Amino acid sequence: MDGQPAGDAEERSAATDAERRSMAREAEPRPRGQETAQRPVGPEAEGRPVGREAQPRSVARTARHGPLLPAGLAAAVVAGLAAAPLFLAPFATTTLTRILVFALLAVSLDLLVGVSGLPSLGHAAYFGAGAYAAGWISIHTTSAVPLPLLAGAATGALAAAATGWVAVRAHGVYFLMLTLALGELLHQLAQTWDSVTGGANGMAAIPSAELGGEPLRLAGYVYWYVLAAALLGFLTLWLVARSPYGAALRGIRDNEPRMRALGYPTRIYKYAAFVLAGAVAGAAGGLLAAQERLVTPADLGFTTAALALLAVVIGGAGSLWGAALGAALVILVRDVIGPDLDGHGTLLLGVVFIAVVYLLPRGAAGLVRRRGR
Amino acid sequence: MILNCTGLHKHFGALRAVDDVTLTVAAGARHALIGPNGAGKSTLFKLITGLLRPDAGRVELAGRDVTRETEVRRCRLGMSQTLQHASLFPSMTAAENIALAVQRHTGGRIRPVPRRQPHVHDRAAQLLARVGLADRGRVQVAALSHGERKQLELALALACDPRLLLLDEPAAGMSTAERTHLAALITDLPASVTVLFVEHDLDLVFELADTVTALHLGKILTTGTPQHIRASDAVRRAYLGTADREELFR
Ligand SMILES: Nc1ncnc2c1ncn2[C@@H]1O[C@H](COP(=O)(O)OP(=O)(O)OP(=O)(O)O)[C@@H](O)[C@H]1O
Ligand SMILES: [Mg+2]
């Protein structure tokens, strides 16, 4: 092809070599995530979006305290939680129940935000959908454990499956906006669909959960029910995050184009994570219905979604247990300290949030440098 | 022929980055693609592996038309690529990076339950050793040198068990020792792996390649043996205006 006619080509060679060189450099396309791959770590790592971990972890430290310490710690926490109602007043037990419910929501959101890099602002929609479903089943069919819970999980999964396929096509801030819009959509639906949801007044008079024909009336029993279910949910998410599939989700978070080039159909992976997170959020909603025995549109509104996201960020996105810790902090500030501040609890949350972002760029989980990703 | 590109076009606005490129690569070849900056080499690679869609033209892998297949599918069909600018997973260690690539291509489905995967670990360790990163597995990507990232990038591409391996400036940013290692690695690849590579270091090109294609302003100038390329006036002109042969090919 040596002697190709080169009219056009000739003309273009008129541009000086230097020009073309600098053009090539500037216009070289960089697939998303490439810059991060090359960026050195350092102070600028603080500015990166939620869910990216960049600081090199100390390898020596990881090696020293194998899996025993975390396992022992987890066992101690579970034992402490199980024993809590024996020592706490009913009000405190109820608050702890609320924390568990909200923690399950936050941890399911962390699977999206921290593990998969999908910052959702509409996650409360699936929580609320699950709560309504569980409430509806309890009122109209049965409140026998675990049926309302399962109905909640199934409804959360269905709602996520119906809306997620659109959402996972978007990236970054577009994903954020899209999930916000989807959340508002379901919120509106809950408000207007009077015959099922009770409209703005909410779904009231949900019967107590029943175990073996006996209604769970005492705060302590409700707590144990919620604890058992929440632990199951945490365990599920934790196992998924540590599996090969979880590793792939973290790969997508770090660099989705590269994952695709390695042969991963990333959209399906993200969709599955979205549906799973929706199912767990729905289950958390089921627990909410059992505990509050009242579901209102606010439970799937923006505020709930934003608080859940706040919990994830405060706790340190990506670690799962950090999100649970963040949830505890959010509920404590909102429900325990907040009422003493004449309703300025939200303000205090804002201050806490700013403090965390400045002092702990990787959230509470960043305090413990561990290998757990 | 492992790869057949026919009439490929890619335009960015008025710029014809790839302009009617027809290229065939023989199975088992060590085929180099050379050309000055902005010639369209990286763009052509992306058209081949599916990172970019062509405006016109066809890509065939081993006789199968893959023009409409996604990059995900093309990887599964046996193409893998290293990018000019290393593109890795920054929150992970070198070993975790490579394990991600290996688990997709070795041993079955990706499951949502934790499991020991000794075969994945073995293969990952083996690949790290092969590219010269044996003792760097536990180091975060961010702490790797530029050359080491390129090596890791190569390990990721190799983990896909490619039939056709595309390397975009694999030696850029590498030390002399790393370059020597890379050259040996490419030479030692089995004939079942066809290599198409872009390289600016012409010594390396003439050392490794059995066929060379020169690209300029999106068009193929010529294809031939290294001897043919050395003798080509068109190639010399493209690189150096009208400079003489001695300067370019020492
Ligand atoms: N996404 C893009 N948008 C606009 N122009 C682009 C894009 N990608 C590449 N180009 C332009 O297309 C031309 C070919 O670029 P390409 O990166 O393929 O060149 P190259 O031969 O790989 O050069 P180098 O040797 O510098 O890597 C260049 O002029 C470049 O500026
Ligand atoms: Mg290039």
XYZ file of C-alpha atoms and ligand atoms in Angstrom:
655
model
C 0.000 0.000 0.000
C 3.065 2.125 -0.341
C 1.790 4.164 -3.221
C -1.615 5.072 -1.790
C -3.107 8.317 -3.008
C -2.665 10.625 -0.089
C -4.294 13.934 -0.924
C -6.001 14.448 2.378
C -3.194 12.909 4.350
C -0.702 15.233 2.700
C -2.736 18.246 3.662
C -2.870 17.193 7.228
C 0.853 16.671 7.456
C 1.069 20.407 6.959
C 0.187 20.777 10.609
C 3.483 20.802 12.386
C 4.578 17.699 14.158
C 4.666 19.529 17.437
C 1.051 20.561 17.066
C -0.061 17.076 16.375
C 1.942 15.738 19.267
C 0.378 18.033 21.807
C -3.036 17.348 20.312
C -2.504 13.652 20.704
C -1.587 14.121 24.291
C -4.508 16.299 25.201
C -7.149 14.387 23.369
C -6.071 10.930 24.398
C -9.225 9.500 25.884
C -8.960 8.162 29.396
C -11.591 5.647 30.326
C -13.101 6.318 33.691
C -10.942 5.250 36.550
C -7.700 5.436 34.687
C -6.668 8.626 36.356
C -7.217 7.116 39.730
C -5.026 4.234 38.760
C -2.142 6.572 38.249
C -2.740 9.093 40.909
C -0.283 8.858 43.744
C -1.758 8.571 47.189
C -1.490 11.389 49.611
C -3.534 14.223 50.978
C -5.552 14.501 47.779
C -7.003 11.094 48.505
C -9.320 12.850 50.916
C -11.159 14.519 48.126
C -12.163 11.361 46.394
C -15.735 10.197 46.139
C -17.467 8.031 48.631
C -16.422 4.467 48.557
C -12.904 4.723 47.259
C -10.162 3.537 49.500
C -6.782 4.575 48.387
C -4.347 4.719 51.204
C -1.942 1.851 51.226
C -2.716 -0.385 54.119
C 0.090 -1.460 56.320
C 0.937 -4.939 55.240
C 2.849 -5.836 58.366
C -0.089 -4.918 60.542
C -2.475 -7.027 58.561
C -0.235 -10.010 58.966
C -0.008 -9.718 62.725
C -3.583 -10.028 63.912
C -4.965 -12.801 61.691
C -8.679 -13.575 61.550
C -8.926 -14.451 65.241
C -9.239 -10.980 66.684
C -12.114 -9.836 64.442
C -13.920 -13.148 64.961
C -13.566 -12.871 68.744
C -14.722 -9.283 68.646
C -17.758 -10.157 66.543
C -18.696 -12.954 68.940
C -18.406 -10.595 71.905
C -20.573 -7.974 70.191
C -23.254 -10.536 69.331
C -23.247 -11.876 72.888
C -23.499 -8.351 74.273
C -26.370 -7.502 71.935
C -28.225 -10.703 72.816
C -27.934 -9.983 76.540
C -28.793 -6.286 76.270
C -32.572 -6.429 76.994
C -31.854 -8.184 80.275
C -30.095 -5.086 81.523
C -31.788 -2.237 79.687
C -35.000 -0.348 80.355
C -37.769 -0.910 77.770
C -37.201 2.497 76.231
C -33.509 1.793 75.724
C -34.344 -1.622 74.308
C -36.707 -0.017 71.817
C -34.013 2.432 70.771
C -31.590 -0.431 70.310
C -34.187 -2.209 68.172
C -34.500 0.879 66.023
C -30.745 0.999 65.667
C -30.657 -2.612 64.484
C -33.368 -1.998 61.893
C -31.672 1.116 60.608
C -28.269 -0.589 60.695
C -29.551 -3.348 58.432
C -30.762 -0.690 55.994
C -27.420 1.128 56.169
C -25.365 -2.030 55.708
C -27.425 -3.050 52.686
C -26.810 0.430 51.283
C -23.100 0.015 51.953
C -23.069 -2.973 49.629
C -24.030 -0.499 46.918
C -22.118 2.600 47.994
C -18.977 1.235 49.542
C -18.493 -2.125 47.893
C -19.883 -1.515 44.412
C -19.356 2.234 44.089
C -23.059 2.948 43.489
C -24.043 5.947 45.640
C -27.809 5.563 45.940
C -30.015 8.318 47.289
C -33.193 6.303 46.839
C -32.462 3.250 48.905
C -35.195 4.028 51.431
C -37.744 3.261 48.716
C -37.050 -0.460 49.008
C -36.994 -0.225 52.788
C -40.420 1.433 52.727
C -41.793 -0.957 50.115
C -40.767 -3.858 52.338
C -42.322 -2.203 55.378
C -45.666 -1.660 53.623
C -45.670 -5.201 52.283
C -44.925 -6.674 55.701
C -47.571 -4.469 57.296
C -50.137 -5.377 54.678
C -49.506 -9.114 55.069
C -49.686 -8.773 58.848
C -53.024 -6.959 58.692
C -54.702 -8.982 55.961
C -53.147 -12.433 56.140
C -50.867 -13.362 58.970
C -48.251 -11.819 61.198
C -46.622 -15.159 61.947
C -42.828 -14.888 61.923
C -41.131 -14.957 59.427
C -43.828 -14.431 56.762
C -44.085 -10.618 56.957
C -40.305 -10.448 56.914
C -40.113 -12.603 53.812
C -42.857 -10.566 52.159
C -40.841 -7.443 52.916
C -37.655 -8.901 51.430
C -39.470 -10.131 48.335
C -41.170 -6.785 47.777
C -37.898 -4.900 48.280
C -36.228 -7.203 45.766
C -39.074 -6.797 43.275
C -39.111 -3.030 43.547
C -35.336 -2.944 43.144
C -35.518 -5.310 40.198
C -38.139 -3.156 38.505
C -36.224 0.107 38.931
C -32.616 -1.045 39.082
C -32.158 -1.917 35.437
C -32.451 1.754 34.560
C -30.355 2.892 37.509
C -27.303 0.683 36.933
C -26.872 2.111 33.449
C -25.977 5.464 34.946
C -22.677 6.389 36.535
C -21.531 8.589 39.396
C -23.638 11.661 39.930
C -26.190 10.510 37.342
C -26.724 7.356 39.329
C -27.232 9.509 42.409
C -29.841 11.673 40.675
C -31.604 8.742 39.075
C -31.947 6.855 42.346
C -33.161 10.051 43.992
C -35.842 10.367 41.317
C -36.845 6.706 41.588
C -37.069 7.056 45.359
C -39.304 10.111 45.064
C -41.472 8.241 42.591
C -42.112 5.410 45.049
C -42.593 7.957 47.810
C -45.325 9.639 45.775
C -46.877 6.279 45.047
C -47.022 5.490 48.758
C -48.668 8.818 49.433
C -51.342 8.546 46.780
C -52.183 4.849 46.830
C -54.619 5.326 49.731
C -56.420 2.002 49.567
C -53.233 0.032 50.202
C -50.865 2.333 52.052
C -53.279 4.527 53.945
C -51.928 7.575 52.152
C -50.344 10.384 54.096
C -51.638 9.003 57.401
C -49.683 5.848 56.892
C -50.536 2.236 57.557
C -51.517 2.015 61.214
C -52.565 -0.696 63.646
C -50.282 -3.366 62.294
C -50.669 -6.404 64.560
C -47.697 -7.639 66.583
C -45.508 -10.299 65.064
C -46.507 -13.739 66.242
C -44.227 -16.585 67.127
C -45.857 -19.996 67.635
C -49.261 -18.360 67.933
C -48.113 -15.988 70.682
C -47.884 -12.289 69.827
C -44.519 -10.701 70.657
C -45.632 -7.840 72.857
C -42.744 -7.154 75.207
C -40.033 -4.846 73.897
C -37.435 -7.487 74.716
C -39.067 -10.156 72.571
C -39.474 -7.813 69.634
C -35.825 -6.917 70.090
C -34.688 -10.539 69.964
C -36.726 -11.156 66.865
C -35.231 -8.098 65.170
C -31.739 -9.015 66.359
C -31.942 -12.543 64.974
C -33.228 -11.350 61.603
C -30.764 -8.469 61.385
C -27.817 -10.727 62.190
C -28.921 -13.038 59.417
C -29.029 -10.067 57.058
C -25.589 -8.827 58.160
C -24.148 -12.297 57.720
C -25.573 -12.607 54.218
C -24.124 -9.273 53.139
C -20.808 -9.999 54.790
C -20.496 -13.351 53.018
C -21.371 -11.795 49.683
C -18.844 -9.002 50.178
C -16.090 -11.515 50.890
C -16.929 -13.828 48.005
C -15.390 -13.807 44.532
C -18.513 -11.935 43.449
C -17.848 -9.321 46.134
C -14.299 -8.956 44.845
C -15.716 -8.352 41.381
C -18.005 -5.651 42.777
C -15.008 -3.906 44.297
C -13.276 -4.183 40.949
C -16.257 -2.474 39.330
C -16.128 0.240 41.975
C -12.440 0.838 41.284
C -12.427 0.639 37.502
C -15.468 -0.563 35.622
C -14.066 -0.238 32.073
C -11.139 -2.426 33.058
C -13.493 -5.035 34.500
C -15.378 -5.135 31.220
C -12.128 -5.545 29.319
C -11.343 -8.485 31.616
C -14.566 -10.149 30.512
C -16.929 -9.216 33.342
C -20.464 -8.288 32.271
C -20.485 -5.480 34.809
C -24.055 -4.298 34.357
C -25.519 -7.628 35.367
C -23.194 -7.740 38.355
C -24.307 -4.298 39.469
C -27.931 -5.166 38.866
C -27.656 -8.265 41.040
C -26.069 -6.203 43.816
C -28.840 -3.645 43.482
C -31.545 -6.296 43.792
C -29.827 -8.009 46.713
C -29.436 -4.689 48.523
C -33.110 -3.992 47.788
C -34.102 -7.358 49.244
C -32.160 -6.784 52.446
C -33.513 -3.237 52.720
C -36.994 -4.703 52.246
C -36.337 -7.180 55.040
C -35.228 -4.285 57.242
C -38.536 -2.639 56.335
C -40.307 -5.800 57.445
C -38.580 -5.469 60.806
C -39.586 -1.824 60.983
C -43.236 -2.795 60.518
C -42.929 -5.360 63.304
C -41.315 -2.874 65.638
C -43.150 0.421 65.022
C -46.396 -1.240 63.899
C -46.918 1.860 61.816
C -45.525 2.643 58.376
C -45.658 6.147 56.913
C -44.559 7.602 53.579
C -41.651 9.256 55.396
C -40.107 5.806 55.839
C -39.394 5.670 52.138
C -38.746 9.360 51.663
C -35.659 11.362 50.963
C -34.813 12.010 54.613
C -34.586 8.321 55.438
C -32.498 7.672 52.334
C -30.173 10.559 53.130
C -29.769 9.468 56.758
C -28.872 5.975 55.611
C -26.267 7.401 53.260
C -25.006 9.570 56.102
C -24.627 6.483 58.286
C -22.599 4.772 55.573
C -20.277 7.742 55.141
C -19.833 8.322 58.862
C -19.053 4.653 59.373
C -16.641 4.465 56.473
C -17.974 3.206 53.172
C -17.074 -0.312 52.151
C -16.499 -1.952 55.491
C -20.127 -2.971 56.269
C -19.587 -2.995 60.052
C -18.671 0.682 59.837
C -22.089 1.381 58.338
C -23.764 -0.370 61.277
C -21.773 1.821 63.638
C -22.714 4.901 61.661
C -26.375 3.875 61.846
C -26.124 3.612 65.622
C -24.698 7.104 65.803
C -27.382 8.547 63.525
C -30.239 7.010 65.526
C -28.711 8.009 68.852
C -28.338 11.602 67.756
C -31.776 11.729 66.149
C -33.835 9.874 68.783
C -31.946 10.209 72.054
C -29.959 13.434 71.998
C -32.095 15.238 69.419
C -35.291 15.582 71.522
C -33.249 17.359 74.227
C -32.141 19.911 71.661
C -35.600 21.240 70.771
C -35.609 19.410 67.482
C -32.141 20.491 66.470
C -31.034 16.878 66.169
C -30.647 17.248 62.426
C -28.356 20.185 62.935
C -26.222 18.144 65.296
C -26.094 15.360 62.702
C -24.842 17.888 60.198
C -22.081 18.960 62.561
C -21.132 15.342 63.256
C -21.031 14.703 59.545
C -18.727 17.628 58.851
C -16.473 16.633 61.739
C -16.250 13.069 60.454
C -15.465 14.132 56.909
C -12.662 16.368 58.164
C -11.242 14.195 60.917
C -11.849 10.711 59.553
C -11.816 10.774 55.772
C -12.364 7.047 55.709
C -15.046 7.063 58.381
C -14.983 5.188 61.640
C -13.769 2.106 59.815
C -10.688 4.067 58.799
C -9.571 4.090 62.419
C -8.909 0.405 62.234
C -6.678 -0.324 59.318
C -7.449 -3.792 58.379
C -7.313 -6.018 55.461
C -11.071 -6.464 55.181
C -11.347 -3.936 52.340
C -5.607 -15.543 10.012
C -6.386 -14.882 13.631
C -7.391 -11.266 13.031
C -8.950 -9.613 10.006
C -9.801 -5.927 10.059
C -11.547 -4.630 6.974
C -12.090 -0.981 6.095
C -12.049 0.281 9.665
C -12.913 3.928 10.195
C -12.993 5.969 13.375
C -13.508 9.702 13.225
C -13.416 12.170 16.096
C -15.197 15.169 14.640
C -13.194 16.143 11.582
C -10.210 14.114 12.705
C -9.869 10.770 10.977
C -8.051 8.911 13.718
C -8.410 5.602 11.884
C -9.038 5.990 8.195
C -9.910 2.911 6.158
C -7.575 0.448 7.815
C -7.436 -3.091 6.492
C -5.097 -5.294 8.460
C -4.598 -9.017 8.800
C -2.590 -10.726 11.482
C -1.430 -14.294 11.010
C -1.914 -16.797 13.801
C 1.204 -17.052 15.922
C 2.654 -13.825 14.544
C 4.637 -11.261 16.499
C 3.187 -8.314 14.688
C 4.308 -4.766 15.487
C 2.370 -1.604 14.792
C 4.485 1.504 14.526
C 3.838 5.116 13.670
C 4.425 8.625 14.968
C 2.416 10.128 17.829
C -1.221 10.533 16.948
C -1.023 8.047 14.084
C -4.069 6.238 15.422
C -2.389 3.161 16.854
C -4.157 3.185 20.215
C -7.459 3.988 18.544
C -7.052 1.052 16.180
C -6.332 -1.228 19.146
C -9.484 -0.074 20.860
C -11.505 -0.762 17.730
C -10.078 -4.266 17.638
C -10.792 -5.079 21.283
C -14.139 -3.307 21.330
C -13.355 -0.421 23.685
C -14.453 1.845 20.827
C -17.048 1.237 18.121
C -15.896 1.790 14.544
C -17.796 4.226 12.333
C -17.428 1.712 9.548
C -15.642 -1.546 8.899
C -15.404 -5.042 10.255
C -13.357 -6.923 12.816
C -13.037 -10.701 12.590
C -11.418 -12.920 15.153
C -10.420 -16.303 13.757
C -12.978 -15.967 11.002
C -15.798 -14.906 13.270
C -17.308 -11.454 12.851
C -17.054 -9.725 16.225
C -17.762 -6.164 15.084
C -20.983 -6.066 17.050
C -19.725 -7.923 20.094
C -18.956 -5.998 23.272
C -15.485 -5.856 24.764
C -16.726 -8.252 27.442
C -17.581 -10.862 24.847
C -14.430 -10.277 22.833
C -12.366 -10.917 25.932
C -14.229 -14.172 26.484
C -13.526 -15.069 22.855
C -9.800 -14.713 23.428
C -8.709 -11.112 22.936
C -7.030 -9.151 25.625
C -5.276 -5.844 25.660
C -2.939 -3.793 27.776
C -3.624 -0.084 27.638
C -1.019 2.544 26.955
C -1.759 4.108 30.337
C -1.922 1.346 32.912
C -5.503 0.907 34.075
C -5.682 -1.030 37.313
C -7.664 -1.357 40.538
C -6.168 1.283 42.810
C -7.640 0.196 46.152
C -6.176 -3.280 45.848
C -2.817 -4.984 46.075
C -1.034 -6.342 43.035
C -2.099 -9.867 43.998
C -5.746 -8.832 44.360
C -5.599 -7.145 40.968
C -4.356 -10.234 39.267
C -6.724 -12.510 41.194
C -9.665 -10.561 39.782
C -8.549 -11.323 36.258
C -7.677 -14.930 37.029
C -10.928 -15.843 38.779
C -12.879 -14.812 35.710
C -10.934 -17.092 33.404
C -9.958 -20.043 35.581
C -12.305 -22.432 37.253
C -15.959 -21.814 36.806
C -18.558 -19.334 37.821
C -18.124 -16.302 40.014
C -20.096 -17.193 43.121
C -21.510 -14.982 45.846
C -20.211 -17.213 48.637
C -16.711 -17.082 50.078
C -14.572 -20.001 49.084
C -10.976 -21.030 49.051
C -9.674 -20.845 45.519
C -6.253 -22.444 45.561
C -6.120 -22.677 41.774
C -6.772 -18.940 41.490
C -4.043 -18.144 43.990
C -1.569 -20.458 42.311
C -2.221 -19.067 38.880
C -2.083 -15.479 40.171
C 1.244 -16.112 41.888
C 2.565 -17.793 38.779
C 1.578 -14.835 36.587
C 3.082 -12.331 38.992
C 6.334 -14.259 38.932
C 6.232 -14.432 35.159
C 6.069 -10.658 34.732
C 8.723 -10.150 37.402
C 6.551 -9.096 40.323
C 6.942 -12.255 42.404
C 7.699 -10.434 45.646
C 5.419 -7.444 45.030
C 2.097 -9.220 45.420
C 1.172 -7.600 48.727
C 2.011 -4.088 47.629
C -0.781 -1.627 46.878
C -1.031 -0.594 43.248
C -0.535 3.029 44.268
C 2.879 2.139 45.677
C 4.099 0.398 42.527
C 6.477 2.150 40.164
C 5.353 3.104 36.683
C 7.225 0.185 35.153
C 5.795 -2.238 37.686
C 2.282 -1.104 36.853
C 2.924 -1.850 33.219
C 4.111 -5.302 34.227
C 0.994 -5.845 36.300
C -1.102 -4.641 33.394
C 0.568 -7.281 31.253
C -0.126 -9.935 33.886
C -3.822 -8.997 33.824
C -3.914 -9.388 30.055
C -2.131 -12.745 30.240
C -4.578 -13.930 32.893
C -7.325 -13.815 30.284
C -5.622 -16.685 28.411
C -5.738 -14.750 25.160
C -5.392 -16.166 21.687
C -4.709 -12.635 20.530
C -2.774 -10.374 22.854
C -2.600 -6.651 22.094
C 0.055 -4.646 23.887
C -0.026 -0.862 23.650
C 3.489 0.445 24.292
C 4.282 -2.285 26.827
C 7.841 -1.067 27.419
C 7.065 2.616 27.930
C 8.234 3.738 31.361
C 10.233 0.575 31.986
C 13.846 0.426 33.076
C 16.398 -1.305 30.867
C 16.285 -4.405 33.048
C 12.497 -4.476 32.918
C 12.633 -4.094 29.143
C 14.954 -7.056 28.795
C 12.641 -9.098 30.971
C 9.644 -8.039 28.895
C 11.355 -8.935 25.627
C 12.201 -12.385 26.972
C 8.650 -12.859 28.174
C 7.165 -12.010 24.782
C 9.671 -14.218 23.005
C 8.806 -17.107 25.307
C 5.058 -16.898 24.764
C 3.770 -20.045 23.059
C 2.895 -19.854 19.377
C -0.764 -20.325 20.335
C -0.693 -16.715 21.508
C -0.570 -14.182 18.710
C 0.910 -10.849 19.725
C 0.075 -7.517 18.149
C 1.980 -4.687 19.773
C 2.561 -0.963 19.492
C 6.046 0.188 20.364
C 8.036 3.352 19.829
C 11.365 1.736 20.673
C 12.333 0.509 17.215
C 15.195 -1.607 18.530
C 12.674 -3.569 20.517
C 10.357 -3.747 17.505
C 13.033 -5.174 15.255
C 14.146 -7.570 17.974
C 10.696 -9.028 18.575
C 8.578 -8.628 15.476
C 8.341 -10.883 12.459
C 5.905 -8.513 10.733
C 5.623 -4.746 11.044
C 2.824 -2.423 10.003
C 3.435 1.308 9.816
C 0.518 3.641 10.427
C 0.454 7.354 9.694
C -2.431 9.814 10.040
C -4.880 6.978 10.444
C -3.804 5.150 7.307
C -1.586 2.143 6.811
C 1.617 3.152 5.042
C 3.003 -0.303 4.557
C 3.201 -3.779 6.033
C 6.137 -6.113 5.756
C 9.140 -7.766 7.317
C 11.422 -5.677 9.533
C 13.896 -5.474 6.636
C 11.204 -4.093 4.387
C 10.267 -1.454 6.966
C 13.877 -0.398 7.463
C 14.155 0.181 3.745
C 10.859 2.004 3.319
C 11.068 5.661 2.345
C 7.439 6.267 3.289
C 8.068 5.154 6.868
C 11.135 7.315 7.138
C 9.261 10.319 5.870
C 6.377 9.760 8.266
C 8.689 9.617 11.257
C 11.182 12.303 10.411
C 9.919 14.444 7.619
C 12.786 13.883 5.179
C 15.584 12.978 7.541
C 18.008 10.319 6.559
C 17.886 6.670 7.327
C 20.873 6.621 9.630
C 19.272 8.703 12.339
C 16.149 6.622 12.609
C 17.554 3.111 12.281
C 20.911 3.116 13.954
N -11.614 10.127 22.267
C -11.004 10.956 21.406
N -11.582 12.105 21.070
C -10.993 12.938 20.180
N -9.831 12.680 19.576
C -9.189 11.541 19.880
C -9.750 10.616 20.810
N -8.899 9.570 20.901
C -7.868 9.834 20.099
N -8.037 11.006 19.477
C -7.132 11.577 18.478
O -6.959 10.624 17.479
C -5.628 10.624 17.008
C -5.050 9.255 17.149
O -4.855 8.987 18.527
P -4.193 7.672 19.054
O -4.184 7.730 20.517
O -4.823 6.512 18.415
O -2.699 7.811 18.518
P -1.445 6.910 18.803
O -0.946 6.469 17.482
O -1.749 5.869 19.783
O -0.436 7.963 19.414
P 0.647 7.796 20.572
O 1.863 7.247 19.932
O 0.858 9.189 21.044
O 0.084 6.918 21.618
C -4.888 11.670 17.818
O -4.824 12.847 17.064
C -5.757 11.853 19.019
O -5.643 13.167 19.487
Mg -1.183 5.442 21.671
